[in-house]
Short mmCIF file of C-alpha atoms in Angstrom, two decimals:
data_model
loop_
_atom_site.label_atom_id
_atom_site.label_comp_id
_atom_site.label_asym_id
_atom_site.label_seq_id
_atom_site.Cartn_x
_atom_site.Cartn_y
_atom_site.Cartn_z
CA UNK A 1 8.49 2.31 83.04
CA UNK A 2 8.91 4.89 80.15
CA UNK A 3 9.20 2.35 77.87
CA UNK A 4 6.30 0.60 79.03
CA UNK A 5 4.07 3.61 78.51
CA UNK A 6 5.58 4.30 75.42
CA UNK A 7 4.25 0.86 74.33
CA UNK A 8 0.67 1.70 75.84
CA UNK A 9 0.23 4.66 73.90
CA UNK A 10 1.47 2.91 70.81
CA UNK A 11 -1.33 0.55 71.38
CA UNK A 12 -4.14 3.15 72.16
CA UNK A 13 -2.97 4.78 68.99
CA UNK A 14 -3.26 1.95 66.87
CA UNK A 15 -6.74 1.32 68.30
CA UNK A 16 -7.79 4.85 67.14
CA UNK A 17 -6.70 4.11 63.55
CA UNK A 18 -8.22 0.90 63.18
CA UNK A 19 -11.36 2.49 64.90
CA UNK A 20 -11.35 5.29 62.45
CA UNK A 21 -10.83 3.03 59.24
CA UNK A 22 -13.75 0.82 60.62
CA UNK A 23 -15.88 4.15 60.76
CA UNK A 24 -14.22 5.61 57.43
CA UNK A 25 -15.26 1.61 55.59
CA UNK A 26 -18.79 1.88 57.40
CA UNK A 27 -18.94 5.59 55.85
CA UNK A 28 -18.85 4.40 52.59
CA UNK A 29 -20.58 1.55 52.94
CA UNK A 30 -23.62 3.96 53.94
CA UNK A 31 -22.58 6.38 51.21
CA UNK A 32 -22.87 3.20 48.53
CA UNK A 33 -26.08 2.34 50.26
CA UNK A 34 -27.69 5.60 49.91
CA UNK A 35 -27.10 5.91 46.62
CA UNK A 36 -28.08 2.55 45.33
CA UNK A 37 -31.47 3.21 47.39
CA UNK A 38 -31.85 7.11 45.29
CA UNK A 39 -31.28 5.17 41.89
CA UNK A 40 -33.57 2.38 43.20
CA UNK A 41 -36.18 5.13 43.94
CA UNK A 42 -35.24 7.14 40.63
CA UNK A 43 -36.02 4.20 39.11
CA UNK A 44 -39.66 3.31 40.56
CA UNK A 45 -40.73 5.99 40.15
CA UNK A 46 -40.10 6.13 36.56
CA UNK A 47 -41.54 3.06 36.51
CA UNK A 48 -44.49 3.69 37.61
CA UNK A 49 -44.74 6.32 35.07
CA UNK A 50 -43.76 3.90 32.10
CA UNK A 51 -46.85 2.35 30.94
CA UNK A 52 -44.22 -1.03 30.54
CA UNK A 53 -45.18 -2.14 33.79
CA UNK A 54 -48.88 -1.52 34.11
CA UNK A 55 -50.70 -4.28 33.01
CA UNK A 56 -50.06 -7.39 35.22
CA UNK A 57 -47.89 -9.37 32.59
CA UNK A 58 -44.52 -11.51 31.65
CA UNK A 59 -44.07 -12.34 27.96
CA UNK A 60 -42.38 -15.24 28.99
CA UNK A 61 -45.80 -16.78 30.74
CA UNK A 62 -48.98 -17.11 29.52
CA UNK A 63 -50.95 -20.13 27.89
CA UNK A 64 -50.46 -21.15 23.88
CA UNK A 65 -53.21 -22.56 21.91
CA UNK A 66 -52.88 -25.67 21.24
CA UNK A 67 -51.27 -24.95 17.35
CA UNK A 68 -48.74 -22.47 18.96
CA UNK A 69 -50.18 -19.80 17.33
CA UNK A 70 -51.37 -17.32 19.69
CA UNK A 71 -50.54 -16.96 23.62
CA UNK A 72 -52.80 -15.65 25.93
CA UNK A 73 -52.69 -13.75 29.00
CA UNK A 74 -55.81 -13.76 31.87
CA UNK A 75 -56.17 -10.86 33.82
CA UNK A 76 -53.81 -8.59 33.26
CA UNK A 77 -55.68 -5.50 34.36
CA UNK A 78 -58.56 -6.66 36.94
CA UNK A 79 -61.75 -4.38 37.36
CA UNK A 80 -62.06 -2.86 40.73
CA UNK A 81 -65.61 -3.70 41.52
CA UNK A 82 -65.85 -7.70 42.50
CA UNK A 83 -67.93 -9.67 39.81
CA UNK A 84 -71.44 -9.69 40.74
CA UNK A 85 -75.06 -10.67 39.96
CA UNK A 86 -75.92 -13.48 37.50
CA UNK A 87 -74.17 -12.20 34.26
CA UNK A 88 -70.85 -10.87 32.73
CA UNK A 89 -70.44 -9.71 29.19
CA UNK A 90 -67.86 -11.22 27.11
CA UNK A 91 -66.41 -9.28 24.02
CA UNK A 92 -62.99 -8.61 22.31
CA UNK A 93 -61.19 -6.83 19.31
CA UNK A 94 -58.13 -5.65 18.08
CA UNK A 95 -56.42 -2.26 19.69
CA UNK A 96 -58.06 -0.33 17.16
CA UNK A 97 -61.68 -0.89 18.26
CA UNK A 98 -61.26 -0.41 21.80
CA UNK A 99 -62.73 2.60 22.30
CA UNK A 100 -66.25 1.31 21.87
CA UNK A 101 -65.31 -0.18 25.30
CA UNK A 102 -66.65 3.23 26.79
CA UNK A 103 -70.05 3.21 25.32
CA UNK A 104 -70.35 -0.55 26.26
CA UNK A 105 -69.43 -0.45 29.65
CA UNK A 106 -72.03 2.61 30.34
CA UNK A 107 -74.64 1.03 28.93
CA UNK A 108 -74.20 -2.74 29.90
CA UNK A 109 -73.86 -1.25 33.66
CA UNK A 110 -71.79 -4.58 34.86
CA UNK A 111 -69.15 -6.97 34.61
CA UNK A 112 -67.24 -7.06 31.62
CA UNK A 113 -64.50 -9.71 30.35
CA UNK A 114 -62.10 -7.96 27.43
CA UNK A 115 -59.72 -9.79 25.34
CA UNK A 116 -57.59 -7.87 23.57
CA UNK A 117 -55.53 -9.02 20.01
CA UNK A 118 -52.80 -6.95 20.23
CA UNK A 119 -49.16 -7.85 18.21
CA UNK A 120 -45.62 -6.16 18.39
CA UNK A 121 -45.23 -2.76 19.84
CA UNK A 122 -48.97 -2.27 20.27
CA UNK A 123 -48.42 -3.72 23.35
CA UNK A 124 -47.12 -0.74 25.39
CA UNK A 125 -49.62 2.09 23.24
CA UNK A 126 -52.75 0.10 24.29
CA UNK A 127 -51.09 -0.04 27.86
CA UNK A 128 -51.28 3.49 27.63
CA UNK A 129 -54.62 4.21 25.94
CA UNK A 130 -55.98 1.29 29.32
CA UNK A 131 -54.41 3.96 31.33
CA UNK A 132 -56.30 7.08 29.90
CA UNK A 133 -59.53 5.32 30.01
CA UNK A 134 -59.09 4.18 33.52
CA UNK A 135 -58.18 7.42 34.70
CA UNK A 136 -60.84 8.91 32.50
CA UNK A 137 -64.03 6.24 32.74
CA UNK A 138 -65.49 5.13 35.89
CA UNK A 139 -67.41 2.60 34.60
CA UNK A 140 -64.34 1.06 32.79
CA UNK A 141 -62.21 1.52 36.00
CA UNK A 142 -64.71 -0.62 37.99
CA UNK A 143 -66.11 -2.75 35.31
CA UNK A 144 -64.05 -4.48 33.42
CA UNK A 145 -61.52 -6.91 32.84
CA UNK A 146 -58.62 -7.11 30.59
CA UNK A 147 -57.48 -10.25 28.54
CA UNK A 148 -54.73 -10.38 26.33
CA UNK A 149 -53.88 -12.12 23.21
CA UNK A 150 -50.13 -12.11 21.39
CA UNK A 151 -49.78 -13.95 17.89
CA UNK A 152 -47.03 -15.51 18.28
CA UNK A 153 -44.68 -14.32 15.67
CA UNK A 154 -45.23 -10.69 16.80
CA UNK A 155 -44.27 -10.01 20.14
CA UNK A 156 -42.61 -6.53 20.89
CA UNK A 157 -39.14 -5.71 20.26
CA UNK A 158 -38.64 -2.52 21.93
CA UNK A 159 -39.96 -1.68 25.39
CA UNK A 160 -41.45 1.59 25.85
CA UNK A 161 -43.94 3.75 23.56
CA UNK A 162 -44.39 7.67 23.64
CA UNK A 163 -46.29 7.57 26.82
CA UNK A 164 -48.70 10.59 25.20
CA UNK A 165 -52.00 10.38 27.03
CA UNK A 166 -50.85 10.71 31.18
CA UNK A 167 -50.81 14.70 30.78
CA UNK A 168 -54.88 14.14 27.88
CA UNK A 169 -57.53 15.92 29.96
CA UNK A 170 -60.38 13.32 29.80
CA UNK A 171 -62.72 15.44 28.01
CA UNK A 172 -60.48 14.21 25.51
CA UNK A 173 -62.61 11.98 22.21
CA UNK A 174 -61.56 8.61 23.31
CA UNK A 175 -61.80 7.83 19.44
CA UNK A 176 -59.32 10.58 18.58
CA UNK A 177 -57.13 9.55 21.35
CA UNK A 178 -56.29 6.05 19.96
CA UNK A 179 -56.66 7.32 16.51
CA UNK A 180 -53.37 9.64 17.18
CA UNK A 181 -51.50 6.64 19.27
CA UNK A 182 -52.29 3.94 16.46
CA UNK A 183 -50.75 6.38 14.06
CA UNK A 184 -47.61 6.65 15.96
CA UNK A 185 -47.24 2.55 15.30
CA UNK A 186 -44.43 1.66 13.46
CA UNK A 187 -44.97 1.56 9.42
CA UNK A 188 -44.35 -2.07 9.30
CA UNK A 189 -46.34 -3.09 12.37
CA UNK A 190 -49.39 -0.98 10.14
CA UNK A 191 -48.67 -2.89 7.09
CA UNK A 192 -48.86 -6.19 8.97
CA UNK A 193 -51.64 -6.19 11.17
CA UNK A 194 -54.11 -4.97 7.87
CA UNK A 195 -53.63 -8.65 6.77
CA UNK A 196 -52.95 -10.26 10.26
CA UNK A 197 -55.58 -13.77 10.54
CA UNK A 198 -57.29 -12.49 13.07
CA UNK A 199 -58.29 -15.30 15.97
CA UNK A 200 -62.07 -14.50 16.90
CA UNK A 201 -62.44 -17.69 18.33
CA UNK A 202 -59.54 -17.82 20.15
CA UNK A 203 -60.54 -14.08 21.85
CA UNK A 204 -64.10 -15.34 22.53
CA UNK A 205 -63.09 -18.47 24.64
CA UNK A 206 -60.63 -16.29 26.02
CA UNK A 207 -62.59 -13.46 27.31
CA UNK A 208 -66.20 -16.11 27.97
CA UNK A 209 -64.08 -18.11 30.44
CA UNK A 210 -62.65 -15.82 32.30
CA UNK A 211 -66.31 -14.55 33.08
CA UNK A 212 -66.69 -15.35 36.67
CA UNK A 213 -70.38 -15.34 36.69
CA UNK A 214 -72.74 -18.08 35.69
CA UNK A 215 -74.55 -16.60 32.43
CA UNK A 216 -72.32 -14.67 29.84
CA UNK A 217 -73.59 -12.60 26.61
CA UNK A 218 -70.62 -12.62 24.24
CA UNK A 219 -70.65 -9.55 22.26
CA UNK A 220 -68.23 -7.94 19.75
CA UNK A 221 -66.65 -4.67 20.86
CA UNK A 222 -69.03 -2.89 18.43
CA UNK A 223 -71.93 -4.27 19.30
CA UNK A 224 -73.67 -2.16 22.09
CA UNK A 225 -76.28 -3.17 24.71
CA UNK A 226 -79.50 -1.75 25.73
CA UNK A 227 -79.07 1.07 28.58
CA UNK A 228 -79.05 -1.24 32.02
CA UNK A 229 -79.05 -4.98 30.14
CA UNK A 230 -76.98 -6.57 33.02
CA UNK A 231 -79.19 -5.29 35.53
CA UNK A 232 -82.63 -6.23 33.29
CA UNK A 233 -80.95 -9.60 33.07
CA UNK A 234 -79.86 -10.21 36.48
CA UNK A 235 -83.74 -9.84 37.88
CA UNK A 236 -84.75 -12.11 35.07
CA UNK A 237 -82.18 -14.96 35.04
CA UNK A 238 -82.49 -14.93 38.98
CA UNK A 239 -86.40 -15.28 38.81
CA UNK A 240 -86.76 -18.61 36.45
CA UNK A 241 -85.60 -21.81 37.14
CA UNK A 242 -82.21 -22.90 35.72
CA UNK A 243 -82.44 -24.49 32.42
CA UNK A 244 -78.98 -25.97 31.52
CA UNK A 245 -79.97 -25.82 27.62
CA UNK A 246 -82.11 -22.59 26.99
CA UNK A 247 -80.25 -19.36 25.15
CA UNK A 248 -81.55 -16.27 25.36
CA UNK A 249 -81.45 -13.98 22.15
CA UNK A 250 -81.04 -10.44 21.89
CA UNK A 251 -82.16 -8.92 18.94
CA UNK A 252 -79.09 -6.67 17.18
CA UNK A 253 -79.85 -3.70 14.64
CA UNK A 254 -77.84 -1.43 12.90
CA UNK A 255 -78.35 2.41 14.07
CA UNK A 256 -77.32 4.98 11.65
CA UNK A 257 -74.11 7.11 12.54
CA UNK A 258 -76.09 10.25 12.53
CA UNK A 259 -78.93 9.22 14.62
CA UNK A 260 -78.78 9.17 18.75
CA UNK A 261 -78.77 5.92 20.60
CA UNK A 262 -82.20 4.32 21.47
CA UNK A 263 -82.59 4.52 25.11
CA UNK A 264 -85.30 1.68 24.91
CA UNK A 265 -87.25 -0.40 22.60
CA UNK A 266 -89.89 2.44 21.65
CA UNK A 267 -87.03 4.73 20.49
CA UNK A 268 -85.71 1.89 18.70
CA UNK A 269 -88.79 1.26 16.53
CA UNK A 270 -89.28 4.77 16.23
CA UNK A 271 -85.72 5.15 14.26
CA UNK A 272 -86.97 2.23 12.63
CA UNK A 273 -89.94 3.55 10.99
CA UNK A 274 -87.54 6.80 10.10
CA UNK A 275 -84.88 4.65 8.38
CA UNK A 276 -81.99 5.37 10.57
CA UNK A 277 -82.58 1.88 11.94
CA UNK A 278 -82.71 -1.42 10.57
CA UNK A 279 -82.10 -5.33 11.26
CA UNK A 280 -78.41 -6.24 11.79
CA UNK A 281 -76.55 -7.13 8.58
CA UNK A 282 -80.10 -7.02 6.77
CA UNK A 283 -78.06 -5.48 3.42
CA UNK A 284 -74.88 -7.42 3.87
CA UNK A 285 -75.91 -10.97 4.68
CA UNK A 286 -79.82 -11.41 6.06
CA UNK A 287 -79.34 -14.94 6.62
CA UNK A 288 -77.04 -14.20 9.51
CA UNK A 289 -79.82 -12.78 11.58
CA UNK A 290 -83.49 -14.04 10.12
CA UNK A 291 -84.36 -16.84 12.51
CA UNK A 292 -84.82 -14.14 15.28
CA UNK A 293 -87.87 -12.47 13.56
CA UNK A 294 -87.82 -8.97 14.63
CA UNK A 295 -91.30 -8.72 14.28
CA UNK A 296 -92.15 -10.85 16.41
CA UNK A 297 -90.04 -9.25 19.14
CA UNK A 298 -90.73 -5.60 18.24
CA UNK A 299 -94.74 -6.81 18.74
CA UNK A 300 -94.35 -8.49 22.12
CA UNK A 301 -92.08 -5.47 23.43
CA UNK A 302 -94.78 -3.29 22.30
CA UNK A 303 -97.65 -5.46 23.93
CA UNK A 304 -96.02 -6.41 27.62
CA UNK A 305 -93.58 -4.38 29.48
CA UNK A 306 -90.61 -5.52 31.30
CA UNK A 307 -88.08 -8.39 30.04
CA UNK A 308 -89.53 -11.36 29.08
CA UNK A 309 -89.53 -14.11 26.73
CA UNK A 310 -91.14 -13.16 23.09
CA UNK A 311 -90.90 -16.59 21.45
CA UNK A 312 -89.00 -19.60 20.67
CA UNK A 313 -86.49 -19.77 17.48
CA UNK A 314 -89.08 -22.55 15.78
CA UNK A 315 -85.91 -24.16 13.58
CA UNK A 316 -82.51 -23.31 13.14
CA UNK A 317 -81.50 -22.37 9.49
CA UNK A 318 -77.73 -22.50 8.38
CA UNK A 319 -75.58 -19.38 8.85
CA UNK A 320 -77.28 -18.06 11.78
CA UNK A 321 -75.26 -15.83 14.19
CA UNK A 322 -77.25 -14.65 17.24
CA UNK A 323 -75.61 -12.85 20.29
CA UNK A 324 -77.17 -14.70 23.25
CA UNK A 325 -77.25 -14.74 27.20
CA UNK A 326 -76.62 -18.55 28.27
CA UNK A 327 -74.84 -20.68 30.48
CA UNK A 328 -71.27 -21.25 30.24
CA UNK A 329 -71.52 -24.93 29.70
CA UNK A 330 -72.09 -24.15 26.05
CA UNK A 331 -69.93 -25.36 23.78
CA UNK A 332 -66.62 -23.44 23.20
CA UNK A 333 -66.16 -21.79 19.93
CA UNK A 334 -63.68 -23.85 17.53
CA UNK A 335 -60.23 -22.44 17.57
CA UNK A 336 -59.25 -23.76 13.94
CA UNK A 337 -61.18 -21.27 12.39
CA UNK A 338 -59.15 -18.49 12.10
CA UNK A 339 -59.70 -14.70 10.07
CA UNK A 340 -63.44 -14.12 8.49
CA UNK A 341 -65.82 -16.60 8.33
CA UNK A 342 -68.24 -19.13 10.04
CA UNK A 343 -66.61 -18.63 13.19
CA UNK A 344 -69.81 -17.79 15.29
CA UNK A 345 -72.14 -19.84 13.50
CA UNK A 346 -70.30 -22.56 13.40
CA UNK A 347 -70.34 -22.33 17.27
CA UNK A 348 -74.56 -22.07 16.88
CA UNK A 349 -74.24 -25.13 14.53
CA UNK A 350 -72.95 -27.55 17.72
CA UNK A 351 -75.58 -26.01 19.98
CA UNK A 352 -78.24 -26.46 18.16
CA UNK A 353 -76.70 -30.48 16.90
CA UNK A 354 -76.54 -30.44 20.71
CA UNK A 355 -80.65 -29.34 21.16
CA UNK A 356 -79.87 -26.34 23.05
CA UNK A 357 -83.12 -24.10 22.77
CA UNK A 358 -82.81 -20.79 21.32
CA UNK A 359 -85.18 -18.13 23.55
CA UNK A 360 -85.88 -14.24 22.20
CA UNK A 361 -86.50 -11.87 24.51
CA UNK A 362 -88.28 -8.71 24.82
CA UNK A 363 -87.45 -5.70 25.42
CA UNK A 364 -83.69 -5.67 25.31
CA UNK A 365 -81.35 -5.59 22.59
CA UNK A 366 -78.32 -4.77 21.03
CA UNK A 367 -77.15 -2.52 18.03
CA UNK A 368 -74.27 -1.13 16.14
CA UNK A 369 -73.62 2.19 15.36
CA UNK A 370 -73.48 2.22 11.99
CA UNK A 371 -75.03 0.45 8.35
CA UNK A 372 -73.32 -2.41 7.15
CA UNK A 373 -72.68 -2.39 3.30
CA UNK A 374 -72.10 -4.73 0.32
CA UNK A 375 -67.88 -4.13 -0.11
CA UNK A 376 -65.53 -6.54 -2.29
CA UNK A 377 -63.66 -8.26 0.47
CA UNK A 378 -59.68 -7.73 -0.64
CA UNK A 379 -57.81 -10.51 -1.60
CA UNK A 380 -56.93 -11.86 1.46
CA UNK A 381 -60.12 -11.91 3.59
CA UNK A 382 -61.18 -13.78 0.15
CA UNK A 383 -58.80 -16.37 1.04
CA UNK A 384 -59.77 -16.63 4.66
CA UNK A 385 -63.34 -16.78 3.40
CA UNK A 386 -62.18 -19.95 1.24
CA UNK A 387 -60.47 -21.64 4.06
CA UNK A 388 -63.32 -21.42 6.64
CA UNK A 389 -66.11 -22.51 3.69
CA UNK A 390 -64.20 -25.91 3.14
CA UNK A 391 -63.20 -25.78 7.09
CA UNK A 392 -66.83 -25.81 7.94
CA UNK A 393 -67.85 -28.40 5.58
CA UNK A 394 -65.48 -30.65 7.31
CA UNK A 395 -66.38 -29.38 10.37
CA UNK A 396 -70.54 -30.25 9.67
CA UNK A 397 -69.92 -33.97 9.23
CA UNK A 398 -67.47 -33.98 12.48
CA UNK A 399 -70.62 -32.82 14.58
CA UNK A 400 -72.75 -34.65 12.73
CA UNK A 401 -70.71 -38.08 14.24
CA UNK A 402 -70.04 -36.19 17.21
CA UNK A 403 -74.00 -36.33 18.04
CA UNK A 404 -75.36 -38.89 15.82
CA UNK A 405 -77.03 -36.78 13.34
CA UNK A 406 -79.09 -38.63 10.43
CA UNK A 407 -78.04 -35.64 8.32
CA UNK A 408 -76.92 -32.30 8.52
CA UNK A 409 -77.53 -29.13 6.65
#
């Protein structure tokens, strides 16, 4: 009998230890878990701090051109406000131009598409400059839509930048704000990207399709819109019937630096008349711009309010580089030409082969805040000049076959 409860509490004491190991394992098992959950937390939250992770992106995806040059990216920052009415504006540049974005997107009042060239580490410092003007700009928050564009023998070694503009109060220049993050760029990124090829073409199709709207205007980052064009062009596209092949022009002048932006077409004419105004590229290259006759258009604005059509481009002349509202069944601007030169009229070239009709309108336009001048291109925009000449000569005859032309120009 003594021996039998001996045994028993043997037994019961053996259970204890195996129940108290059980808890003791279980212990640490919650004491690992806890911990792995505080660096887990440590860790998000630092990431959502580092500027890494904002845009919606992966290196490793994306689409190449079809040369391998340059990858792309859609979407990696969406706009808040849902894509609406008849027309988006499609523009692009490099990092260091973005900050025209904030006039632009103010004025255009409407849905934007950006593309963005951007190589090596100025990845993460335009991250952070999209965050500041975000945070900062309203109508950027809601408006607009980031696109990116990688060449593809630059794409970032290291993964985080300074992170300088979270704590920027946003009364902050948004010039001087990228101004002091491009000059934190590494030395060698700042030698490269002065000589980089830059792929217009490539940023145009890029930022154009990803328009979700019917009609696009593609714009440079520079070049600035009337006050309320989107809305002025929603009421007018929705009013006339669709015409797959019509373009509507709007005339672009240069606005001195030291005069205020034209709120309408009467200001406009008035800076004009001043000489802080003038025809776009009028000193640099007046073929670029001469079919639109400004004349005609400053007339008709001055003779019938509202937006409306002031005349028809009569014939198209060689050279000629509108920026135009049209359909997005235009053709897409040719990716082989790559740096300075003929790559937007080269794109006018097929439309017109292709007997789309050119349309000026009153009453709207676009300008650029500053007057272009006569410069010696350095050595190696020279080059890219020579490239794209004997590029588009090639490229002439191709359309010419492509839509039975007798001759071209």
């Amino acid at each position: 009998m003594r021996l039998l409860k001996s045994f028993g509490i043997n037994r019961y004491s053996t259970f204890i230890h195996h129940i108290l190991l059980v808890l003791l394992l279980y212990n640490i098992y919650l004491s690992l878990t806890l911990l792995k959950a505080s660096s887990l937390s440590k860790t998000d939250c630092g990431h959502k701090k580092s500027n890494t992770s904002y845009f919606h992106l992966k290196l490793s995806n994306g689409r190449w051109d079809s040369r391998r040059m340059v990858k792309t990216f859609d979407n990696v920052i969406i706009a808040e406000q849902e894509p609406s009415g008849m027309v988006c504006l499609a523009t692009q540049c490099s990092v260091d131009r973005l900050h025209s974005i904030v006039e632009l997107a103010k004025n255009w009042n409407g849905s934007i598409s950006t593309a963005i060239y951007v190589a090596g580490e100025e990845l993460y410092y335009l991250q952070d400059y999209v965050r500041f003007l975000r945070r900062c700009y309203r109508s950027v928050r809601q408006t607009v839509t980031f696109h990116l564009a990688v060449p593809a023998n630059q794409f970032p070694q290291s993964t985080q930048s300074g992170f300088t503009t979270d704590q920027l109060p946003c009364h902050q220049d948004p010039i001087i704000v990228l101004s002091n993050l491009m000059k934190q760029l590494p030395e060698t990124l700042k030698r490269w990207r002065i000589r980089m090829p830059y792929p217009q073409n490539h940023l145009r199709n890029l930022a154009r399709l990803n328009c979700q709207t019917h009609y696009a205007l593609v714009t440079d980052i520079d070049i600035i819109p009337s006050i309320d064009s989107a809305i002025l062009l929603n009421t007018f596209l929705s009013e006339r019937p669709k015409c797959l092949k019509c373009v509507y022009v709007l005339p672009t002048y240069e606005v001195h630096k030291s005069a205020d932006p034209p709120k309408n077409v009467t200001e406009l004419i008035k800076l004009k008349s001043t000489g802080l105004a003038r025809y776009f590229h009028m000193e640099v290259f007046k073929l670029n711009q001469m079919p639109t006759n400004f004349l005609m258009f400053e007339k008709s604005s001055k003779k019938l309010s509202g937006l409306h059509i002031s005349h028809k481009v009569p014939k198209y002349q060689l050279y000629y580089e509108p920026f135009y509202v049209s359909l997005n069944n235009v053709p897409i601007y040719d990716e082989r030409f790559i740096g300075y030169g003929y790559t937007r009229n080269s794109q006018v070239y097929e439309m017109f082969a292709a007997k789309y009709q050119f349309e000026v309108l009153a009453n709207i336009f676009t300008f650029q805040h500053s007057f272009a001048s006569q410069k010696r291109k350095s050595n190696y925009r020279e080059i890219q000049y020579a490239e794209n000449l004997a590029l588009f000569t090639k490229f002439k005859k191709e359309i010419a076959a492509r839509y039975l032309l007798s001759h071209y120009l």
